[in-house]
PDB file of C-alpha atoms in Angstrom:
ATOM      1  CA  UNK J 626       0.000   0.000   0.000  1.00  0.00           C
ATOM      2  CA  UNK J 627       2.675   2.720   0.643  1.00  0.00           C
ATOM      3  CA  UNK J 628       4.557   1.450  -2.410  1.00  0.00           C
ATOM      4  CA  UNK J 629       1.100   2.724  -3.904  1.00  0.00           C
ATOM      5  CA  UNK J 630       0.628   5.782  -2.405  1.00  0.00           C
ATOM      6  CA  UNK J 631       3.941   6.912  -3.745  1.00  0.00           C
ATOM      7  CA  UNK J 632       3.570   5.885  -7.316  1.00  0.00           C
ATOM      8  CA  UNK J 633      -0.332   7.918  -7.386  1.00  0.00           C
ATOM      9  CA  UNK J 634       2.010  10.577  -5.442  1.00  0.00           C
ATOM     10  CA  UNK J 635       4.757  10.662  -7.964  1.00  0.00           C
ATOM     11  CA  UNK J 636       2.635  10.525 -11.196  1.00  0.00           C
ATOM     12  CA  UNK J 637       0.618  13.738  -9.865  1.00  0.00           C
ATOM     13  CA  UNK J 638       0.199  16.444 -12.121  1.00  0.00           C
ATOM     14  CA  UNK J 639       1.773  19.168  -9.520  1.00  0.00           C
ATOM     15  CA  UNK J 640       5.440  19.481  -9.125  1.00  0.00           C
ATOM     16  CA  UNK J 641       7.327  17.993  -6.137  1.00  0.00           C
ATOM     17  CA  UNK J 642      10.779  17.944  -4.828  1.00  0.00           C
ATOM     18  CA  UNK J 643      10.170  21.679  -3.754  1.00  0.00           C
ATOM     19  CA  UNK J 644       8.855  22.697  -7.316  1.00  0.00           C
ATOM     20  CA  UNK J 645      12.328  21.473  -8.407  1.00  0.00           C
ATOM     21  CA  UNK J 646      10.428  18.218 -10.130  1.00  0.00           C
ATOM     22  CA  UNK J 647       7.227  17.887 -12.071  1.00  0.00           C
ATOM     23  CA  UNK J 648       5.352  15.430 -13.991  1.00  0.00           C
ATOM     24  CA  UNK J 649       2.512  16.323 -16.796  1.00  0.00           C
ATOM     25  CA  UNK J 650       0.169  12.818 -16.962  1.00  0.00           C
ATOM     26  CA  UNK J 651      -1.459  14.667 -19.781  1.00  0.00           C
ATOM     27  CA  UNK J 652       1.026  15.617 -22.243  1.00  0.00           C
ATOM     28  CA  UNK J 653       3.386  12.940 -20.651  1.00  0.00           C
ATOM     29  CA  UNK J 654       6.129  15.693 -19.985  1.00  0.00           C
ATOM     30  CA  UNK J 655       9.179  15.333 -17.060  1.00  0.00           C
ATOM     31  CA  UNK J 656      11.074  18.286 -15.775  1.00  0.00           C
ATOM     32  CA  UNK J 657      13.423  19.285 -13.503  1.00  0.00           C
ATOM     33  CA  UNK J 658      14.741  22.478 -12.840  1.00  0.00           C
ATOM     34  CA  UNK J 659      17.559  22.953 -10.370  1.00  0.00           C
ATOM     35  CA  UNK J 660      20.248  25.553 -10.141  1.00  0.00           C
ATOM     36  CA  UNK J 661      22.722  23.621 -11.368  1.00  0.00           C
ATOM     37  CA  UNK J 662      20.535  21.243 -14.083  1.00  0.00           C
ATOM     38  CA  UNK J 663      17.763  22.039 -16.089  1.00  0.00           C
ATOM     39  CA  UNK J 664      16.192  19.513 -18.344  1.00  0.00           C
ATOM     40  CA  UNK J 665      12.721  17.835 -19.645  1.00  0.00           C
ATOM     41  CA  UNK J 666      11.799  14.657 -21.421  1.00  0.00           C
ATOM     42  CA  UNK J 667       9.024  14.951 -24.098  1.00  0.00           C
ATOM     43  CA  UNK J 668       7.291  13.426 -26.903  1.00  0.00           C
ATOM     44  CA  UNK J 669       7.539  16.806 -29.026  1.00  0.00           C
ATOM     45  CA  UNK J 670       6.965  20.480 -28.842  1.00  0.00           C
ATOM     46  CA  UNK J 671       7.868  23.875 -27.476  1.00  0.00           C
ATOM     47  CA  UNK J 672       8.492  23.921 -23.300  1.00  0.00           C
ATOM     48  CA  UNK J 673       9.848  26.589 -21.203  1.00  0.00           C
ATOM     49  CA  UNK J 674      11.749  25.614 -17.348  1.00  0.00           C
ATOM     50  CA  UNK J 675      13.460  28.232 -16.208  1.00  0.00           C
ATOM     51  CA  UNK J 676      16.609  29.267 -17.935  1.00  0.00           C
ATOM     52  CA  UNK J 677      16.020  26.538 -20.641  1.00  0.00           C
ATOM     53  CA  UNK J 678      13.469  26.732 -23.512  1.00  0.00           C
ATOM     54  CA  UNK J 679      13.453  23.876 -25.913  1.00  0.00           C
ATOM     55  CA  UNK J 680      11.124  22.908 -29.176  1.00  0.00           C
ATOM     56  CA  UNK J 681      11.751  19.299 -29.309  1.00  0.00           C
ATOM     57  CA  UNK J 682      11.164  17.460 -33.019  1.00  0.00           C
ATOM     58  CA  UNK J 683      11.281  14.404 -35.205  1.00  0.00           C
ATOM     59  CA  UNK J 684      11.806  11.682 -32.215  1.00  0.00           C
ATOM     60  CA  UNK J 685      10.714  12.102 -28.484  1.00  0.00           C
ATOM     61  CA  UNK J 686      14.197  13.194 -26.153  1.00  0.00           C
ATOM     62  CA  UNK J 687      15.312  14.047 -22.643  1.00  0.00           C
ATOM     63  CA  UNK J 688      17.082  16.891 -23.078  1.00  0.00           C
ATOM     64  CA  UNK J 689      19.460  18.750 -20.154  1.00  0.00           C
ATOM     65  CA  UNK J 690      21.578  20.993 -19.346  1.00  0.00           C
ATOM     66  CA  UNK J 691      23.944  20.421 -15.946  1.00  0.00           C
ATOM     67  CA  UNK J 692      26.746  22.722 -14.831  1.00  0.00           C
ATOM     68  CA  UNK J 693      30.190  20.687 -14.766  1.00  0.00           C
ATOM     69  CA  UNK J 694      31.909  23.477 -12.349  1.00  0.00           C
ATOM     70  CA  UNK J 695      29.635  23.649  -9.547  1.00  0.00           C
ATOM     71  CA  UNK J 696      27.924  27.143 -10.131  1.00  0.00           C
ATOM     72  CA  UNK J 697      24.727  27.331 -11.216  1.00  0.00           C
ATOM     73  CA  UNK J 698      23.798  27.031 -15.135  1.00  0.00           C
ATOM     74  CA  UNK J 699      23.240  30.383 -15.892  1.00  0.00           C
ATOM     75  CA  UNK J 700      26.824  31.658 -14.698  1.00  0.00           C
ATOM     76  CA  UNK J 701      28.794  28.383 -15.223  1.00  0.00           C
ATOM     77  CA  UNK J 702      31.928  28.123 -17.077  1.00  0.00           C
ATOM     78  CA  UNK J 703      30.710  24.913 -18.520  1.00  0.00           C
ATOM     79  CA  UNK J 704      28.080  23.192 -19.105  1.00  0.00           C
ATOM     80  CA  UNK J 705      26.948  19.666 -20.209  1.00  0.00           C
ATOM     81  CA  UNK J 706      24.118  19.558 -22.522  1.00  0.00           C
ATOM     82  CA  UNK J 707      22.593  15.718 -23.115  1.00  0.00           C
ATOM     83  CA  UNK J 708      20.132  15.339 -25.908  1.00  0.00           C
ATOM     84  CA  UNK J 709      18.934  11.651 -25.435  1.00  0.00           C
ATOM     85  CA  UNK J 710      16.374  10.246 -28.420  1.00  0.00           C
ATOM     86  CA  UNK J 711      15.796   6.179 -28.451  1.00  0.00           C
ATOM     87  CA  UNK J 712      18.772   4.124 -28.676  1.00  0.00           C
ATOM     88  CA  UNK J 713      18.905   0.698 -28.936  1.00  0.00           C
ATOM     89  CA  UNK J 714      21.135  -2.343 -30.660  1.00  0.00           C
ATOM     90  CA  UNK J 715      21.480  -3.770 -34.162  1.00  0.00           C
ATOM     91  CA  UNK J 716      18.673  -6.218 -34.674  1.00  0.00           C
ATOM     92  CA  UNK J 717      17.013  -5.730 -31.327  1.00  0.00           C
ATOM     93  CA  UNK J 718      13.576  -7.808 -31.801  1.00  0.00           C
ATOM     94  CA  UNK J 719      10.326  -7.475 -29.724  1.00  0.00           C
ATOM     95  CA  UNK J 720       7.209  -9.155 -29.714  1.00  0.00           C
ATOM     96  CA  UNK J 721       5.539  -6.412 -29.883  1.00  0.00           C
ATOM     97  CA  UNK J 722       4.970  -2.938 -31.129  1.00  0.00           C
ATOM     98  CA  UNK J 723       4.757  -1.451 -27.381  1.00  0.00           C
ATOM     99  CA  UNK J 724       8.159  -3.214 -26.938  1.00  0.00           C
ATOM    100  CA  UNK J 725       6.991  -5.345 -23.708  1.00  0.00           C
ATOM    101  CA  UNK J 726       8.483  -8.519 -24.815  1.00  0.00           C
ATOM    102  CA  UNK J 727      12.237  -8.634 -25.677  1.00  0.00           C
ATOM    103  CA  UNK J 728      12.468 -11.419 -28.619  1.00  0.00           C
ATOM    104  CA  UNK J 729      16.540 -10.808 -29.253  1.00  0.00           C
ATOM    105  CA  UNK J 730      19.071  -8.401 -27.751  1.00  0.00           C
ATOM    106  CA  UNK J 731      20.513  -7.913 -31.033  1.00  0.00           C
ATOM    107  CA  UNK J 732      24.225  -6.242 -30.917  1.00  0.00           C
ATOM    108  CA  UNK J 733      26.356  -3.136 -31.700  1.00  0.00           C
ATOM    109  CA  UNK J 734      26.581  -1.154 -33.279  1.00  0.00           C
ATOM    110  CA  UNK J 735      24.115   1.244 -30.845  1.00  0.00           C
ATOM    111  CA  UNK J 736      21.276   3.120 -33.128  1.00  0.00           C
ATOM    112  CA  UNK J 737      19.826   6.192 -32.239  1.00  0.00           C
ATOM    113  CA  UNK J 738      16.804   7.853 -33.428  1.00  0.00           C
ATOM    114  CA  UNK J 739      16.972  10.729 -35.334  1.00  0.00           C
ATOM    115  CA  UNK J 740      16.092  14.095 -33.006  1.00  0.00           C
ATOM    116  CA  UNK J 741      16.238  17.759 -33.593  1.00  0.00           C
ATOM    117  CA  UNK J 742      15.892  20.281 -30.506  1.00  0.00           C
ATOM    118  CA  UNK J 743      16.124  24.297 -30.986  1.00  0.00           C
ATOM    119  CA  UNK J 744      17.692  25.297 -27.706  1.00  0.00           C
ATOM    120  CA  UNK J 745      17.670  28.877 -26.126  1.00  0.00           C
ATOM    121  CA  UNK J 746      19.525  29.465 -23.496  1.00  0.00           C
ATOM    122  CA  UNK J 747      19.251  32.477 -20.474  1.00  0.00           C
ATOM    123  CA  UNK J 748      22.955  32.636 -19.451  1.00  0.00           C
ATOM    124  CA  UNK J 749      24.440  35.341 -18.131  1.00  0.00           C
ATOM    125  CA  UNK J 750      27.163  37.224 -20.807  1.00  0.00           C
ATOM    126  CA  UNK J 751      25.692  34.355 -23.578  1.00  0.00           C
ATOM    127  CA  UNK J 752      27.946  36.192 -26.091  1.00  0.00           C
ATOM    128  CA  UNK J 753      31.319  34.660 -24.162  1.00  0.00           C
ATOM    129  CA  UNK J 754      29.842  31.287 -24.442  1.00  0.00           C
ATOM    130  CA  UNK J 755      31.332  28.435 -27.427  1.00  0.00           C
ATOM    131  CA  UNK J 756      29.199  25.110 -27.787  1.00  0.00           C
ATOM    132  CA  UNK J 757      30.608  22.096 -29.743  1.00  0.00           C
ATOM    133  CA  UNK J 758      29.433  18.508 -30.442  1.00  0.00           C
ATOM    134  CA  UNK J 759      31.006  15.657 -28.541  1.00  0.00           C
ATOM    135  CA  UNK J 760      31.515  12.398 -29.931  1.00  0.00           C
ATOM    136  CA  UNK J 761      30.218   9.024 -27.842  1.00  0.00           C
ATOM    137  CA  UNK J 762      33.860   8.997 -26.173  1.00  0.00           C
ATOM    138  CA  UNK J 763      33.277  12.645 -25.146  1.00  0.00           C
ATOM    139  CA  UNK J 764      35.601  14.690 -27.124  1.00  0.00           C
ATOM    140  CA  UNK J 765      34.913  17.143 -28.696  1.00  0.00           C
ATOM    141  CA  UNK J 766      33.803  16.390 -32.887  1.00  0.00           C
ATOM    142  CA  UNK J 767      32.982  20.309 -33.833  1.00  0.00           C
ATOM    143  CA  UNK J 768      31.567  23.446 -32.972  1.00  0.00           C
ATOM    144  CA  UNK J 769      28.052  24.318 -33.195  1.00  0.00           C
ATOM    145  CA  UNK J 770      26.787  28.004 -34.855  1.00  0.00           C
ATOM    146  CA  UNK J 771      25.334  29.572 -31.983  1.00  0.00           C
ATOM    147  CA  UNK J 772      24.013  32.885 -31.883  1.00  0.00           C
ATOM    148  CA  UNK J 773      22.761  35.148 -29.061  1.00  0.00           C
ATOM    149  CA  UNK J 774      18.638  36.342 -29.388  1.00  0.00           C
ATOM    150  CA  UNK J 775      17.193  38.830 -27.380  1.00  0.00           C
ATOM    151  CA  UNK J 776      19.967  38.086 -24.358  1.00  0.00           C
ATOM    152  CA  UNK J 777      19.866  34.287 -25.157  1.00  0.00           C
ATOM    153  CA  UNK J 778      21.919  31.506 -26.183  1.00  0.00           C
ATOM    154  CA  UNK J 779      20.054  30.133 -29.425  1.00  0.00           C
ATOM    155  CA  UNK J 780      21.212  27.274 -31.263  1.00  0.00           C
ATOM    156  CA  UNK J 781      20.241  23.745 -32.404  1.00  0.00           C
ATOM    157  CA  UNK J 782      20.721  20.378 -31.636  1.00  0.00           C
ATOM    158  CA  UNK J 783      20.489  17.105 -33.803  1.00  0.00           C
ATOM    159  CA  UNK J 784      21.424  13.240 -33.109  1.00  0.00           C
ATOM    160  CA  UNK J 785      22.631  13.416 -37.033  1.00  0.00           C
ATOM    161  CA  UNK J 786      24.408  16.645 -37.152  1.00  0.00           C
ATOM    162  CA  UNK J 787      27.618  14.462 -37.436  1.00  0.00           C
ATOM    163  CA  UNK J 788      27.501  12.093 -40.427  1.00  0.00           C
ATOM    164  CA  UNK J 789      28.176   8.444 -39.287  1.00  0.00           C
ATOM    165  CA  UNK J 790      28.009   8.956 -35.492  1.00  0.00           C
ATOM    166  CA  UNK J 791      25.322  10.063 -33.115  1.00  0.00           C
ATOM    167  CA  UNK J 792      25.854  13.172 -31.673  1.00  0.00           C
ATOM    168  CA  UNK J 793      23.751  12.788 -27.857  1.00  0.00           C
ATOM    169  CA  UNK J 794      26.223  15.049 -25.664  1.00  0.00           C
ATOM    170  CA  UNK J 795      27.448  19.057 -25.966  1.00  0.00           C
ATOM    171  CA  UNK J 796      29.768  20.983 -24.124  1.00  0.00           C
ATOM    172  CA  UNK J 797      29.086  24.767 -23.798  1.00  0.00           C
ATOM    173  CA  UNK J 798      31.973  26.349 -22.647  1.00  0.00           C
ATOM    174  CA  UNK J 799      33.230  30.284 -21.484  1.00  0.00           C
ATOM    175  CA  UNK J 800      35.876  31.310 -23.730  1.00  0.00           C
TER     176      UNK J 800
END
């Protein structure tokens, strides 16, 4: 029964955690917003969480940002962004279409989904700030054009923006 309680709890359509976490049953949308991380996980569409605004196409994705120095996002020298779609092995086989029943684990390599997410960021100075594309051992595969909006950080994210590897990770860095 309290195992219960928790899950109707946890599924409510408030946020909890302090207002740092909330869960929308109806458009099936997690957020968090933190000081030092920021981040969502949607099917689609345009959200706003405090420094971070997103529109989130082509596949559903958790995207995030986290600070990597300790300060909070919108003064940190850098900053992790992860833009996860669905990934999943060579050949993977289910038994279904709602993917209940795992039929064959298949192998590598790892495939992800094709996603595109505009990101605008509210950093402080956004103008001093560099973002670049890191490859799946975490170094860094190019720089992203990223332009400042209205005081923000605007640029875009894709899975595909690399040909031949899946771009899921970012760094944004104070140069």
């Amino acid at each position: 029964a309290e195992g219960a309680k928790f899950a109707r709890e946890a599924v409510a359509d408030e946020p909890f955690g302090g207002g740092a976490i909330g869960i929308d049953k109806a458009t099936g949308t997690f957020k968090v917003n933190t000081p030092r991380t920021v981040g969502l996980f949607a099917e689609g569409g345009a959200f706003n969480i405090g420094i971070l605004a997103a529109e989130i196409s082509e596949a559903p994705a958790t995207l995030w940002i986290s600070s990597l120095d300790g300060k909070p996002c919108a003064t940190s020298s850098r900053i992790l962004l992860t833009h996860l779609t669905d990934v999943q092995n060579t050949n993977i086989r289910y038994g279904e279409l709602a993917r209940r029943t795992l039929l064959d684990w298949g192998g590598l390599p790892h495939l992800a989904e094709r996603g595109v997410a505009h990101v605008s960021l509210a950093l402080n100075n956004p103008d001093e700030v560099s973002v670049y594309a890191l490859d799946t051992a975490g170094e860094r595969s190019g720089r992203i054009n990223a332009k400042v909006e209205s005081g923000r950080l605007v640029f875009t994210v894709d899975t595909a923006i690399v040909p031949g590897d899946a771009t899921l990770t970012y760094e944004l860095t104070r140069e």
